[in-house]
Coordinates of C-alpha atoms in Angstrom, one line a residue:
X1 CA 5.0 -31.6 44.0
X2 CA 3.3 -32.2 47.3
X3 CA 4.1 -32.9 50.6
X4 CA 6.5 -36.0 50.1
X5 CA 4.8 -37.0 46.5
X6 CA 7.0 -40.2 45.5
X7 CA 8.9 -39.6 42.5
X8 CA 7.9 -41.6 39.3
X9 CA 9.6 -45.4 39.2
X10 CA 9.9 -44.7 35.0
X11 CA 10.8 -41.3 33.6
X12 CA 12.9 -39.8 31.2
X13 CA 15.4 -37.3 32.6
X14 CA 16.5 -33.6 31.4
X15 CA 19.1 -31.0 33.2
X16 CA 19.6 -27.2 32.9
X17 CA 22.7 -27.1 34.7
X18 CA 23.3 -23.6 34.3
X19 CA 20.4 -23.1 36.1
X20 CA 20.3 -26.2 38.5
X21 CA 17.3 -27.6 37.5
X22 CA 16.1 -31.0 36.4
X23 CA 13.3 -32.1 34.5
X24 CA 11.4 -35.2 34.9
X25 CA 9.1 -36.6 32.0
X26 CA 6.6 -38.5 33.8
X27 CA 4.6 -40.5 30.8
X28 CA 2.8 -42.4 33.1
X29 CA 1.3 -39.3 34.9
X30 CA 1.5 -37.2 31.9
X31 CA 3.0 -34.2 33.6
X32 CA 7.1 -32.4 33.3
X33 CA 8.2 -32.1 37.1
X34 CA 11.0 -29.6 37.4
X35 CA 13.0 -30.1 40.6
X36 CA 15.6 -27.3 41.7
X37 CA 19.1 -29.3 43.1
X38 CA 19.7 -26.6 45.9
X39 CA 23.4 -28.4 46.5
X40 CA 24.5 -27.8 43.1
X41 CA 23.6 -24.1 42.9
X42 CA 25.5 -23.8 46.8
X43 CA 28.2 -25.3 45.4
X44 CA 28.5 -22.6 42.2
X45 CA 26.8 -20.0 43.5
X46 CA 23.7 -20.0 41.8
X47 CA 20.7 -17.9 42.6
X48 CA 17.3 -19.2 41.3
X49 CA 15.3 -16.0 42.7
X50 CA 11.5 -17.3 41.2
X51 CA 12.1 -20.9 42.1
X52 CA 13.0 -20.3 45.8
X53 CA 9.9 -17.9 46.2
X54 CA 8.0 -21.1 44.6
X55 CA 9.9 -23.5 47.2
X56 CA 9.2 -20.7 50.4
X57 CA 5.3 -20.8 48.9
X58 CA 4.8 -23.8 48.6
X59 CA 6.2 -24.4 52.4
X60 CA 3.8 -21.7 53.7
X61 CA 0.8 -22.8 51.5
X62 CA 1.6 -26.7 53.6
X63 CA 2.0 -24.7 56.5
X64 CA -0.9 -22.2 56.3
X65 CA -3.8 -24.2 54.6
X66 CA -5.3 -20.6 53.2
X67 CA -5.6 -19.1 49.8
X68 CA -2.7 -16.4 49.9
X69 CA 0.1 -18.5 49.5
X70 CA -1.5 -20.1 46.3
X71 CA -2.7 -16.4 44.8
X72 CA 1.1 -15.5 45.6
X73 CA 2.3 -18.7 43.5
X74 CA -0.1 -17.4 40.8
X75 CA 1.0 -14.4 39.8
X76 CA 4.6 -15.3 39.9
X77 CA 3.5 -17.9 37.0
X78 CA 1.4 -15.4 35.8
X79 CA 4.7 -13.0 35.5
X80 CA 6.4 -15.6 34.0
X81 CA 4.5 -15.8 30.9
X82 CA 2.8 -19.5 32.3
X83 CA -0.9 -18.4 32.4
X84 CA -2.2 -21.8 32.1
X85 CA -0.8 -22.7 35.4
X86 CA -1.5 -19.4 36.7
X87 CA -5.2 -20.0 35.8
X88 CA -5.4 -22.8 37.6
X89 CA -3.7 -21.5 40.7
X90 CA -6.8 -19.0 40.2
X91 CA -9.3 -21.8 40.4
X92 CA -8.1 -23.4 43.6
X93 CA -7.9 -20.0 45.1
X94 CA -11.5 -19.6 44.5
X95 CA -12.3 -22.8 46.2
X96 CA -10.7 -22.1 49.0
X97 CA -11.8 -18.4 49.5
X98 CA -14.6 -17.8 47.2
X99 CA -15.1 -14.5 48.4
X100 CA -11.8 -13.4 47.6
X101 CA -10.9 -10.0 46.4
X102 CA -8.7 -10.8 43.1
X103 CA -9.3 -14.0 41.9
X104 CA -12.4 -13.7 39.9
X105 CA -11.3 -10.9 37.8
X106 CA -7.8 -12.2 37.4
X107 CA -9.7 -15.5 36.0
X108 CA -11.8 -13.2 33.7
X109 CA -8.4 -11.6 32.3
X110 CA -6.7 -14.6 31.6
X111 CA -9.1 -16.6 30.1
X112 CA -9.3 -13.6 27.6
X113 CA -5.3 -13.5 27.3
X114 CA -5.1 -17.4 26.4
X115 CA -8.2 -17.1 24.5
X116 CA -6.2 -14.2 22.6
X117 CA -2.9 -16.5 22.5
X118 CA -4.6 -19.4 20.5
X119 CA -7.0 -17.2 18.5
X120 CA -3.6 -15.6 17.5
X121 CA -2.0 -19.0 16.4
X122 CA -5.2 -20.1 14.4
X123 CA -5.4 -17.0 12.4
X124 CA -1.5 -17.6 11.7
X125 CA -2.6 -21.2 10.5
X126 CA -5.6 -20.2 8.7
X127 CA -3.8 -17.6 6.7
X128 CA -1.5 -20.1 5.8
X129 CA -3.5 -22.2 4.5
X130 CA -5.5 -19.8 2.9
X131 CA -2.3 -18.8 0.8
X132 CA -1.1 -22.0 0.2
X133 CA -4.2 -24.1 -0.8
X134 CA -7.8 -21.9 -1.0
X135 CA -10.9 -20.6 1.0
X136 CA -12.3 -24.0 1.5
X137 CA -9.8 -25.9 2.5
X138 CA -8.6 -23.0 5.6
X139 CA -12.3 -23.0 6.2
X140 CA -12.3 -25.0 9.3
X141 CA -9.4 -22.9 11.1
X142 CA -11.3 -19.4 9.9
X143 CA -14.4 -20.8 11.8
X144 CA -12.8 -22.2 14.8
X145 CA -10.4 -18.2 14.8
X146 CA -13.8 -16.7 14.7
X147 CA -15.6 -18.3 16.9
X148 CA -12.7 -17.4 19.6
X149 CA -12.8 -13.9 18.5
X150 CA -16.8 -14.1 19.3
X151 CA -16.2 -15.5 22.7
X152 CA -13.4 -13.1 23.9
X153 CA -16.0 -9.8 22.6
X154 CA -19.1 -11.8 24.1
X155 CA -16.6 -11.3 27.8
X156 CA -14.8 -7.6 26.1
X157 CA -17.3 -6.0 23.9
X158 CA -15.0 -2.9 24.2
X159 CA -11.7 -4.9 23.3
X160 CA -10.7 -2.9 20.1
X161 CA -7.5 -5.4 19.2
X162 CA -9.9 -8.3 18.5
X163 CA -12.4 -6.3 16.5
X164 CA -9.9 -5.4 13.9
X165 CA -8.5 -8.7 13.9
X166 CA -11.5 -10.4 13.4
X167 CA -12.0 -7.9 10.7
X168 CA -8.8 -8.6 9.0
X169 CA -9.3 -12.2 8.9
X170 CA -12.8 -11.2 7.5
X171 CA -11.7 -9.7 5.0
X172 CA -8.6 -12.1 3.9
X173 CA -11.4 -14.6 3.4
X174 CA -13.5 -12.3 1.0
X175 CA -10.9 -11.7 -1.1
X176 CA -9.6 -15.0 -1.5
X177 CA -13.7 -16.1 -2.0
X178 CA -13.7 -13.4 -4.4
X179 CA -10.4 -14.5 -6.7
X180 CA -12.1 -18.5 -6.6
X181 CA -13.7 -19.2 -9.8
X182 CA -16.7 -20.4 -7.3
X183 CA -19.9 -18.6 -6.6
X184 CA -19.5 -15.5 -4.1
X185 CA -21.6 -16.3 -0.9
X186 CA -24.7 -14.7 0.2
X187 CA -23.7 -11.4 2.9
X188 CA -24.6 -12.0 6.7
X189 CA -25.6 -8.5 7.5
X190 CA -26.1 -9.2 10.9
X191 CA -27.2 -11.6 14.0
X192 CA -29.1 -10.9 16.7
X193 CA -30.0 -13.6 19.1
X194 CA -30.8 -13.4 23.2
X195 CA -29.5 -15.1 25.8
X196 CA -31.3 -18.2 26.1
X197 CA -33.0 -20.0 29.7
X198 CA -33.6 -23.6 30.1
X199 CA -37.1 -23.0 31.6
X200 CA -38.5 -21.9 28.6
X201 CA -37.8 -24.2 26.3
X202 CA -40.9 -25.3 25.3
X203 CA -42.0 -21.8 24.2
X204 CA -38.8 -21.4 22.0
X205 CA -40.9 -24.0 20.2
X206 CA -42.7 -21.5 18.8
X207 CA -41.1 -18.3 19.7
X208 CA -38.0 -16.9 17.5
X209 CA -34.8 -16.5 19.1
X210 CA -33.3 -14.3 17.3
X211 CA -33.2 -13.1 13.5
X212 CA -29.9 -13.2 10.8
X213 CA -30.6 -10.1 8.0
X214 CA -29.0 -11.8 4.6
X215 CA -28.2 -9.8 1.6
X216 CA -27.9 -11.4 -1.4
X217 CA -25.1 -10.3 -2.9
X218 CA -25.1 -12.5 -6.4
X219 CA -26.5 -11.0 -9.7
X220 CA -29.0 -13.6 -10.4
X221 CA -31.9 -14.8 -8.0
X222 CA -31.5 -17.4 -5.1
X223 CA -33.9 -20.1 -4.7
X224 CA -35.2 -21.6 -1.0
X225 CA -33.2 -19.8 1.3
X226 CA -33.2 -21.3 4.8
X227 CA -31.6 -21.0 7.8
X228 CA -30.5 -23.1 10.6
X229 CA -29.6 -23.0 14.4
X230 CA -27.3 -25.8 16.4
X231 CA -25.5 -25.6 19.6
X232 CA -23.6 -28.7 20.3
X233 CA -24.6 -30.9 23.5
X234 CA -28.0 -29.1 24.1
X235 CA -29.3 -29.8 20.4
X236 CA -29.7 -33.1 19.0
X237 CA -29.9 -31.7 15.6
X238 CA -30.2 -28.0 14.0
X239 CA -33.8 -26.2 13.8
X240 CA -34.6 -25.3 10.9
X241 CA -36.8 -21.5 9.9
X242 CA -39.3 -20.8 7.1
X243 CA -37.8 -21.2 3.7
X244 CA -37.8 -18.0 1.4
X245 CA -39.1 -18.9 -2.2
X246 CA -36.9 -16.3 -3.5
X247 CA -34.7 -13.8 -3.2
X248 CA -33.4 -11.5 -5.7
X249 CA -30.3 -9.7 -6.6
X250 CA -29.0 -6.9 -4.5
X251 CA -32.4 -7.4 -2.3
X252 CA -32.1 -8.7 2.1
X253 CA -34.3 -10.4 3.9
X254 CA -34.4 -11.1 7.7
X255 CA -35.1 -15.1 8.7
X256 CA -36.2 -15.8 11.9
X257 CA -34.3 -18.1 13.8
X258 CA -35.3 -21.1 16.5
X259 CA -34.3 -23.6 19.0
X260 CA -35.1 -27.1 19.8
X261 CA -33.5 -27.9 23.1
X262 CA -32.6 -31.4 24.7
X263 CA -33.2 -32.7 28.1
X264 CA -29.7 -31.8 28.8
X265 CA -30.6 -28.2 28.9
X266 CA -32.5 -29.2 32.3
X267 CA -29.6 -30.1 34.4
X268 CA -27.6 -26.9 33.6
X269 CA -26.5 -25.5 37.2
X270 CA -24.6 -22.7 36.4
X271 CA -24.6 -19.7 33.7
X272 CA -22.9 -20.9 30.5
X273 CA -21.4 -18.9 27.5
X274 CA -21.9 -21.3 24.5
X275 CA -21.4 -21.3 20.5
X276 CA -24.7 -21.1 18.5
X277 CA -23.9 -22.0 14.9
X278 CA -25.7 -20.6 12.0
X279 CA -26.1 -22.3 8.7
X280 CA -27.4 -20.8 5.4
X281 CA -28.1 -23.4 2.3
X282 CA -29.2 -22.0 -0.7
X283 CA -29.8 -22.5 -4.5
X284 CA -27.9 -20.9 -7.5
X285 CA -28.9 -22.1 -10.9
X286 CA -29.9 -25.5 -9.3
X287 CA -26.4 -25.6 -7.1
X288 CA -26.7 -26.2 -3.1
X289 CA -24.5 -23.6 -1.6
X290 CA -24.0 -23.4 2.1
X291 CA -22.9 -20.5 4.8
X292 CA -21.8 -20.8 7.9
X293 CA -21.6 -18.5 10.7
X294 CA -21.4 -18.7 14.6
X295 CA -23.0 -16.4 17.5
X296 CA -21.7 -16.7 21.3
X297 CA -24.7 -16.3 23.7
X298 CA -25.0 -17.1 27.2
X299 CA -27.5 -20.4 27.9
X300 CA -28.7 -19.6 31.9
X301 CA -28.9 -22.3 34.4
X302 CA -32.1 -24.4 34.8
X303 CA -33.5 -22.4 37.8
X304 CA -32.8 -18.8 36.0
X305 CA -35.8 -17.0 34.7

């Protein structure tokens, strides 16, 4: 807490008394204080090593008004496995010294370690779910699992861990897709789409943005393949490329893909890594199937060229 913050008037309470700490639920503020009763560890000899280097920080950080004291606080949450806190430490380190010598790298790192954490938990979920009820119905956690796998290589291109896991997951899918009594969908060979800038928006009109190579992997033909392009908040709705009449078995194709930007695209101030999402709807014997794939790119801000 700050300075001589007032404690809340409603809480529920919560004690570790072998370590001499209490725990305040404050509903209203939607926060967990955690105060350290220094008389009550005297008294039994208690020694809180982390939380006094916490209590002597936060006394210089009042004391000193610069960034140190807050980078210090950091990394001791950052050692103790809290790197959503230590994140944010990060962040108001940077706006008090924006210059400073760690900060943006250790903000880099752990954005890809929580990114890592959660991806980690939504693979767990989507597998189960996979298991227990089908392809379809885990669907939603696969995307969301990729999606943060995308985002963590679009920062780490080199980071082998999340390659193979991507391509596990990848590959759990497939086979599950294959065992369904459904149709197997088409194969995304591969994306390629560039980085995108605000100031040309009008020609992405007209110009491709990119290209997704599709093989069709069904024994029987496909009938008006298209694809589609959306990224949420600077889209109103997806733009759609050229249709292919056509396709047959075993045979690719490569479909251009484009962009139809919003105002909101205008008022971008800063670089932004965003989620460009990919849909593939197709015929089979008169049956709409759909794909669905994602791409992480980086939209620049307005004034970038």
């Amino acid at each position: 807490m700050e300075g001589n913050e007032p404690l809340p008037q409603t809480a529920k309470l919560a004690v570790d008394s072998g370590k001499g700490l209490i725990f305040i639920s404050d509903q209203m503020g939607r926060r967990i204080i955690k105060l350290l009763d220094r008389l009550f560890c005297d008294d039994l000899g208690l020694v809180n090593k982390r939380e006094e280097e916490l209590i002597a920080l936060n006394r210089e950080q009042r004391r000193s008004h610069n960034a140190e004291p807050i980078a210090h606080k950091a990394l001791l949450y950052e050692q103790a496995g809290a790197l959503e806190m230590s994140r944010l430490l990060w962040e108001r380190v940077l706006d008090l010294d924006p210059m400073h010598d760690q900060a943006a790298l250790k903000l880099d790192r752990l954005e890809i370690e929580v990114m890592t954490m959660n991806a980690a938990r939504l693979k767990e979920k989507a597998i189960e779910i996979l298991k227990k009820v089908g392809p379809e119905s885990a669907r939603l956690q696969y995307s969301k699992t990729i999606q943060l796998y995308e985002q963590i290589l679009a920062m780490d291109p080199s980071n082998k861990g999340i390659v193979a896991e991507k391509k596990d997951l990848k590959e759990r899918f497939q086979k599950h897709e294959g065992e369904s009594p459904g149709l197997k969908p088409l194969s995304v060979v591969r994306i390629t789409m560039d980085n995108l800038f605000p100031s040309l928006m009008q020609q992405y009109q007209e110009q491709p943005i990119g290209k997704v190579t599709i093989k069709n992997t069904l024994e029987r033909d496909i009938h008006h393949l298209k694809a589609s392009v959306y990224i949420k908040h600077f889209m109103d709705f997806p733009r759609i490329s050229g249709e292919i009449g056509v396709l047959g078995p075993k045979q690719s194709v490569d479909l251009e893909l484009f962009v139809l930007f919003n105002q909101e695209v205008l008022n971008l101030e800063e670089d932004l890594k965003v989620q460009a999402g990919i849909e593939l709807s197709y015929l089979v014997d008169g049956q709409l199937q759909s794909l669905r794939e994602s791409k992480a790119l980086t939209l620049y801000r307005r004034t970038a060229l």
